[in-house]
Amino acid sequence: MIKDMIYDRPESLTDVKTHYCPGCGHGIVHTLIAETIDSLKIRERTIGVAPVGCSVLAYFYMNFDVTEAAHGRTPSVATGIKRVLPDRIVFSYQGDGDLAAIGMAETIHTANRGENITVVFINNAVYGMTGGQMAPTSLIGQKTATSPRGRNVETMGPPLRMCELLNSLDKPYHIERVAIDGPDGVRKARKALMTAFKAQVDGKGYSFVEILSPCPIYQRLSPVDALKFVGTQMAAYFPVGVFRKEGTVVNA
Amino acid sequence: MATRVLMTGNDAIGEAAIRAGCDAYYGYPITPQNEITAFMALHMPENNRVFIQAESEISAINMVFGTAAAGKRAMTSSSSPGISLKQEGISFLAGAELPAVIVNVQRGGPGLGNIAPSQSDYFQATKGGGHGDYHQIVLAPDSVQEMHDLTILAFKLAGKYRTPVMILTDGRLGQMMEPLILYKGTPPPMQRKAWAVNGAINRKPNFIRSLYLVEGELETLNIKLQKKYAGIRQKEIRCEKRLTQDCEVLLVAYGTSARIAKGAIASVRAAGIRAGLLRPITLWPFPYDAIARIAKHVKGVLVVEMSSGQMLEDVKLAVNGHVPVFFEGRMGGGVPLESSIVKKIKSISRRKIMTGH
Ligand SMILES: Cc1ncc(C[n+]2csc(CCOP(=O)(O)OP(=O)(O)O)c2C)c(N)n1
């Protein structure tokens, strides 16, 4: 049976022009989050926490309450909200610098406490906002402003796999990685976000969705090639899939 | 008569926070403030409030940010090195105009320093500490009773002005026990929380912002903040004056140093030397005018601090060259001796006042 599909702007998304670069993944994920919030009918009780990064102005696009947070402290701010408003739906939205570099301690400890929040992690393998520096998730050999000769494992270490890292903790309820490298990936991302937010609505605990995402400008590729980079090179190092389902490790 | 209870200064702060309606406390262990964190771990859950031992002071202050953004009352406490880590968060709270209470039970510095009482974080607390053009209200108790009362006041002022308020105390006041009367009133009211991010039910979404990229926007915010600070300067300056009516030597000291200064004043008064004390209770806003008025009729001013002379600079600004300003201080966890203060008072009292030129 084919369901009626209405292609319209979700209520949770504002009707404004985007400041994101052509081909950027942030806009796609904003839309997916808005759609998820609409389907779960939680717009009026959702509070987003925006990071320091390209998506610092996310509130501009979100038609629900949003606060900014200091760089990397996004999950701590989310914790501070959720603990005093436990019936609200609280999510943090973070880039790889925010989540896996400066905010690594907050990321791990928030997950380890099993805070009943949702973390949406945009992994674009670079620091976008500051001008394309190396991220903790930049690929081996990847050229960035601060790895001009390519990321060297000897001196810079290999990229961090956050889903795998968090999967070693006891408390997370859902951990999943998707790649928005095309329509199929976008559909999977929507489904992952739905699972994650639903888990929070049902009070199940910490959910984490990593989204491999294009950044044509600083991945130094055309928008089309950036999608290919996400689907092939990034996905080769960061395998997509469900790592934790209903609190159980499924892909150790 | 109200019954008095015996408590440490640190516990008195914790007890006051609960009575002030603190919804959430976030801490990280560091001496000499550990009693506050332990007290809150025990008593916040009993009162159906939130307690989290955070993974760092940085995380704790940002949890405070979240709770404040949600429109609830939040507190964190630490000691000097941990307070240094909180500075970015305090700047964010000031910029986003969020109410919060931060307790600094100071210890000796710089660096890891030691765990002895100190007043060497005065500059950090009163001159900004974090980045940007902002101020926090700074309250300086000098007894266990005031540790309690000023915590209640801190929540009141934080809520009234939507601004971070710091209680600047030290390890000696934190650790010592004294009898006190507990606050029996209702929690101080918070301003209408139309700004909070607590769910956009029947209203437009709220945003708590920190970044202002459009030209002029950030300057507008700064002008608004400065107006608020001007109002605080006008209304919230508090100080204690003791024997300042007739004094020929004016002492200025706060917290633990003020207690020792009081002893020194009693001892020189017995010997016929008229010394008096002005004890700032708010370190920001600072009682410049009150000091200037008394300085007009004294031979000299003596500042007593457990630092190299930090508040000294503000006292000099207040006195503005009218009379000489002297200093008695200890650093690195040292506590000034009453006898050395007495010696300084005596030498100032012997000064001949030159009139005319
Ligand atoms: C304490 C602090 N350090 C550094 C910065 C500068 N800074 C802004 S965004 C950013 C990294 C952004 O990269 P990422 O988190 O990957 O997000 P993206 O911009 O790629 O979406 C940095 C380092 C800052 N704002 N605050």
CSV table of N, CA and C in Angstrom, one decimal, chain B residues 222-304:
chain,number,residue,atom,x,y,z
B,222,ASN,N,25.6,44.7,24.9
B,222,ASN,CA,26.5,45.2,25.9
B,222,ASN,C,26.0,46.5,26.5
B,223,ILE,N,25.4,47.3,25.8
B,223,ILE,CA,24.8,48.6,26.3
B,223,ILE,C,23.7,48.2,27.4
B,224,LYS,N,22.9,47.2,27.0
B,224,LYS,CA,21.9,46.7,27.9
B,224,LYS,C,22.5,46.2,29.2
B,225,LEU,N,23.5,45.4,29.0
B,225,LEU,CA,24.2,44.9,30.2
B,225,LEU,C,24.8,46.0,31.1
B,226,GLN,N,25.4,47.0,30.5
B,226,GLN,CA,26.0,48.1,31.3
B,226,GLN,C,24.9,48.8,32.0
B,227,LYS,N,23.7,49.0,31.4
B,227,LYS,CA,22.6,49.7,32.1
B,227,LYS,C,22.2,48.9,33.3
B,228,LYS,N,22.2,47.6,33.1
B,228,LYS,CA,21.8,46.7,34.3
B,228,LYS,C,22.8,46.9,35.4
B,229,TYR,N,24.1,46.9,35.0
B,229,TYR,CA,25.2,47.0,36.0
B,229,TYR,C,25.1,48.3,36.7
B,230,ALA,N,24.8,49.4,36.0
B,230,ALA,CA,24.6,50.7,36.6
B,230,ALA,C,23.5,50.7,37.6
B,231,GLY,N,22.4,50.0,37.3
B,231,GLY,CA,21.3,49.8,38.3
B,231,GLY,C,21.8,49.1,39.5
B,232,ILE,N,22.6,48.0,39.3
B,232,ILE,CA,23.1,47.2,40.4
B,232,ILE,C,24.0,48.1,41.3
B,233,ARG,N,24.9,48.9,40.7
B,233,ARG,CA,25.8,49.8,41.4
B,233,ARG,C,25.0,50.7,42.3
B,234,GLN,N,23.8,51.2,41.7
B,234,GLN,CA,23.0,52.2,42.5
B,234,GLN,C,22.3,51.6,43.7
B,235,LYS,N,21.8,50.3,43.5
B,235,LYS,CA,20.9,49.8,44.5
B,235,LYS,C,21.5,48.7,45.4
B,236,GLU,N,22.6,48.1,45.0
B,236,GLU,CA,23.0,46.8,45.7
B,236,GLU,C,24.3,46.9,46.5
B,237,ILE,N,24.9,48.1,46.7
B,237,ILE,CA,26.1,48.1,47.4
B,237,ILE,C,25.8,47.9,48.9
B,238,ARG,N,26.5,47.0,49.5
B,238,ARG,CA,26.4,46.7,50.9
B,238,ARG,C,27.7,46.7,51.6
B,239,CYS,N,27.7,47.4,52.8
B,239,CYS,CA,29.0,47.3,53.6
B,239,CYS,C,28.6,47.4,55.1
B,240,GLU,N,29.5,47.0,55.9
B,240,GLU,CA,29.4,47.1,57.4
B,240,GLU,C,30.3,48.2,57.8
B,241,LYS,N,29.9,49.2,58.6
B,241,LYS,CA,30.8,50.2,59.2
B,241,LYS,C,30.9,50.0,60.7
B,242,ARG,N,32.1,49.9,61.2
B,242,ARG,CA,32.2,49.7,62.6
B,242,ARG,C,33.2,50.8,63.1
B,243,LEU,N,32.7,51.6,64.0
B,243,LEU,CA,33.5,52.7,64.7
B,243,LEU,C,34.1,53.6,63.7
B,244,THR,N,33.4,54.0,62.6
B,244,THR,CA,34.0,54.8,61.6
B,244,THR,C,33.6,56.3,61.8
B,245,GLN,N,32.7,56.6,62.8
B,245,GLN,CA,32.2,58.0,63.0
B,245,GLN,C,33.4,58.9,63.4
B,246,ASP,N,34.2,58.4,64.3
B,246,ASP,CA,35.2,59.2,64.9
B,246,ASP,C,36.6,58.8,64.6
B,247,CYS,N,36.8,57.8,63.6
B,247,CYS,CA,38.1,57.1,63.5
B,247,CYS,C,39.1,58.0,62.8
B,248,GLU,N,40.4,57.8,63.3
B,248,GLU,CA,41.5,58.5,62.7
B,248,GLU,C,42.3,57.6,61.8
B,249,VAL,N,42.1,56.3,62.0
B,249,VAL,CA,42.6,55.3,61.0
B,249,VAL,C,41.5,54.4,60.5
B,250,LEU,N,41.3,54.4,59.2
B,250,LEU,CA,40.2,53.5,58.7
B,250,LEU,C,40.8,52.2,58.1
B,251,LEU,N,40.3,51.1,58.6
B,251,LEU,CA,40.7,49.8,58.0
B,251,LEU,C,39.6,49.4,57.0
B,252,VAL,N,40.1,48.8,55.9
B,252,VAL,CA,39.2,48.2,54.9
B,252,VAL,C,39.6,46.8,54.8
B,253,ALA,N,38.7,45.9,55.0
B,253,ALA,CA,38.9,44.4,54.9
B,253,ALA,C,37.6,43.7,54.8
B,254,TYR,N,37.7,42.5,54.1
B,254,TYR,CA,36.4,41.7,54.0
B,254,TYR,C,36.7,40.3,54.4
B,255,GLY,N,35.6,39.5,54.7
B,255,GLY,CA,35.8,38.1,55.0
B,255,GLY,C,36.6,37.9,56.2
B,256,THR,N,37.4,36.8,56.1
B,256,THR,CA,38.3,36.4,57.2
B,256,THR,C,39.2,37.6,57.7
B,257,SER,N,39.7,38.3,56.7
B,257,SER,CA,40.6,39.5,57.1
B,257,SER,C,39.9,40.5,57.9
B,258,ALA,N,38.6,40.7,57.7
B,258,ALA,CA,37.8,41.6,58.4
B,258,ALA,C,37.6,41.2,59.9
B,259,ARG,N,37.5,39.9,60.1
B,259,ARG,CA,37.4,39.4,61.4
B,259,ARG,C,38.6,39.7,62.2
B,260,ILE,N,39.8,39.5,61.6
B,260,ILE,CA,41.0,39.8,62.3
B,260,ILE,C,41.2,41.3,62.5
B,261,ALA,N,40.8,42.1,61.5
B,261,ALA,CA,40.8,43.5,61.6
B,261,ALA,C,40.0,44.0,62.8
B,262,LYS,N,38.8,43.4,63.0
B,262,LYS,CA,37.9,43.8,64.1
B,262,LYS,C,38.7,43.5,65.5
B,263,GLY,N,39.4,42.4,65.6
B,263,GLY,CA,40.2,42.2,66.8
B,263,GLY,C,41.2,43.2,67.0
B,264,ALA,N,41.9,43.6,65.9
B,264,ALA,CA,43.0,44.6,66.0
B,264,ALA,C,42.4,46.0,66.5
B,265,ILE,N,41.2,46.3,65.9
B,265,ILE,CA,40.6,47.6,66.3
B,265,ILE,C,40.2,47.6,67.7
B,266,ALA,N,39.6,46.5,68.2
B,266,ALA,CA,39.2,46.5,69.7
B,266,ALA,C,40.5,46.7,70.5
B,267,SER,N,41.6,46.1,70.1
B,267,SER,CA,42.8,46.2,70.9
B,267,SER,C,43.4,47.6,70.9
B,268,VAL,N,43.4,48.3,69.8
B,268,VAL,CA,44.0,49.6,69.7
B,268,VAL,C,43.0,50.6,70.4
B,269,ARG,N,41.7,50.4,70.3
B,269,ARG,CA,40.7,51.3,70.9
B,269,ARG,C,41.0,51.3,72.4
B,270,ALA,N,41.3,50.1,73.0
B,270,ALA,CA,41.6,50.0,74.4
B,270,ALA,C,42.8,50.8,74.8
B,271,ALA,N,43.7,51.0,73.8
B,271,ALA,CA,44.9,51.8,74.1
B,271,ALA,C,44.6,53.3,73.7
B,272,GLY,N,43.4,53.6,73.3
B,272,GLY,CA,43.0,55.0,73.0
B,272,GLY,C,43.2,55.5,71.6
B,273,ILE,N,43.5,54.5,70.7
B,273,ILE,CA,43.7,54.9,69.3
B,273,ILE,C,42.4,54.7,68.6
B,274,ARG,N,41.9,55.7,67.9
B,274,ARG,CA,40.6,55.6,67.3
B,274,ARG,C,40.6,55.0,65.9
B,275,ALA,N,40.5,53.7,65.8
B,275,ALA,CA,40.5,53.0,64.5
B,275,ALA,C,39.1,52.5,64.2
B,276,GLY,N,38.7,52.5,63.0
B,276,GLY,CA,37.4,52.0,62.6
B,276,GLY,C,37.6,51.1,61.3
B,277,LEU,N,36.5,50.4,61.0
B,277,LEU,CA,36.5,49.4,59.9
B,277,LEU,C,35.4,49.6,58.9
B,278,LEU,N,35.7,49.6,57.7
B,278,LEU,CA,34.6,49.5,56.7
B,278,LEU,C,34.8,48.1,56.0
B,279,ARG,N,33.8,47.3,56.1
B,279,ARG,CA,33.9,45.9,55.6
B,279,ARG,C,32.9,45.8,54.4
B,280,PRO,N,33.5,45.8,53.2
B,280,PRO,CA,32.6,45.6,52.0
B,280,PRO,C,31.9,44.2,52.1
B,281,ILE,N,30.6,44.2,51.9
B,281,ILE,CA,29.9,42.9,51.9
B,281,ILE,C,29.7,42.6,50.4
B,282,THR,N,29.4,43.6,49.6
B,282,THR,CA,29.5,43.4,48.1
B,282,THR,C,30.9,43.9,47.7
B,283,LEU,N,31.6,43.0,47.0
B,283,LEU,CA,32.9,43.4,46.5
B,283,LEU,C,32.7,43.9,45.1
B,284,TRP,N,31.7,43.4,44.4
B,284,TRP,CA,31.2,44.1,43.2
B,284,TRP,C,29.7,44.1,43.3
B,285,PRO,N,29.0,45.2,43.3
B,285,PRO,CA,29.6,46.6,43.2
B,285,PRO,C,30.3,46.9,44.5
B,286,PHE,N,31.4,47.7,44.4
B,286,PHE,CA,32.3,48.1,45.5
B,286,PHE,C,31.9,49.4,46.1
B,287,PRO,N,32.0,49.5,47.5
B,287,PRO,CA,31.5,50.7,48.2
B,287,PRO,C,32.5,51.8,48.1
B,288,TYR,N,32.8,52.3,46.9
B,288,TYR,CA,33.7,53.4,46.7
B,288,TYR,C,33.3,54.6,47.4
B,289,ASP,N,32.1,55.0,47.3
B,289,ASP,CA,31.6,56.3,47.9
B,289,ASP,C,31.7,56.3,49.4
B,290,ALA,N,31.3,55.1,50.0
B,290,ALA,CA,31.3,55.0,51.5
B,290,ALA,C,32.7,55.2,52.0
B,291,ILE,N,33.7,54.6,51.3
B,291,ILE,CA,35.1,54.7,51.7
B,291,ILE,C,35.6,56.1,51.5
B,292,ALA,N,35.2,56.7,50.4
B,292,ALA,CA,35.7,58.1,50.1
B,292,ALA,C,35.2,59.0,51.2
B,293,ARG,N,34.0,58.9,51.6
B,293,ARG,CA,33.4,59.8,52.6
B,293,ARG,C,34.2,59.7,53.9
B,294,ILE,N,34.5,58.5,54.4
B,294,ILE,CA,35.2,58.3,55.7
B,294,ILE,C,36.6,58.8,55.5
B,295,ALA,N,37.2,58.5,54.4
B,295,ALA,CA,38.6,58.8,54.2
B,295,ALA,C,38.9,60.3,54.3
B,296,LYS,N,37.8,61.1,54.2
B,296,LYS,CA,38.0,62.6,54.3
B,296,LYS,C,38.5,63.0,55.6
B,297,HIS,N,38.2,62.2,56.7
B,297,HIS,CA,38.5,62.7,58.0
B,297,HIS,C,39.5,61.8,58.8
B,298,VAL,N,40.3,61.0,58.0
B,298,VAL,CA,41.2,60.1,58.7
B,298,VAL,C,42.7,60.5,58.4
B,299,LYS,N,43.6,60.0,59.2
B,299,LYS,CA,45.0,60.2,58.9
B,299,LYS,C,45.6,59.3,57.8
B,300,GLY,N,44.9,58.1,57.7
B,300,GLY,CA,45.4,57.1,56.7
B,300,GLY,C,44.4,55.9,56.7
B,301,VAL,N,44.5,55.2,55.6
B,301,VAL,CA,43.7,54.0,55.4
B,301,VAL,C,44.6,52.8,55.4
B,302,LEU,N,44.1,51.7,56.0
B,302,LEU,CA,44.9,50.5,56.0
B,302,LEU,C,44.0,49.4,55.5
B,303,VAL,N,44.5,48.8,54.4
B,303,VAL,CA,43.8,47.6,53.8
B,303,VAL,C,44.4,46.3,54.3
B,304,VAL,N,43.6,45.4,54.7
B,304,VAL,CA,44.1,44.1,55.2
B,304,VAL,C,43.5,43.0,54.3
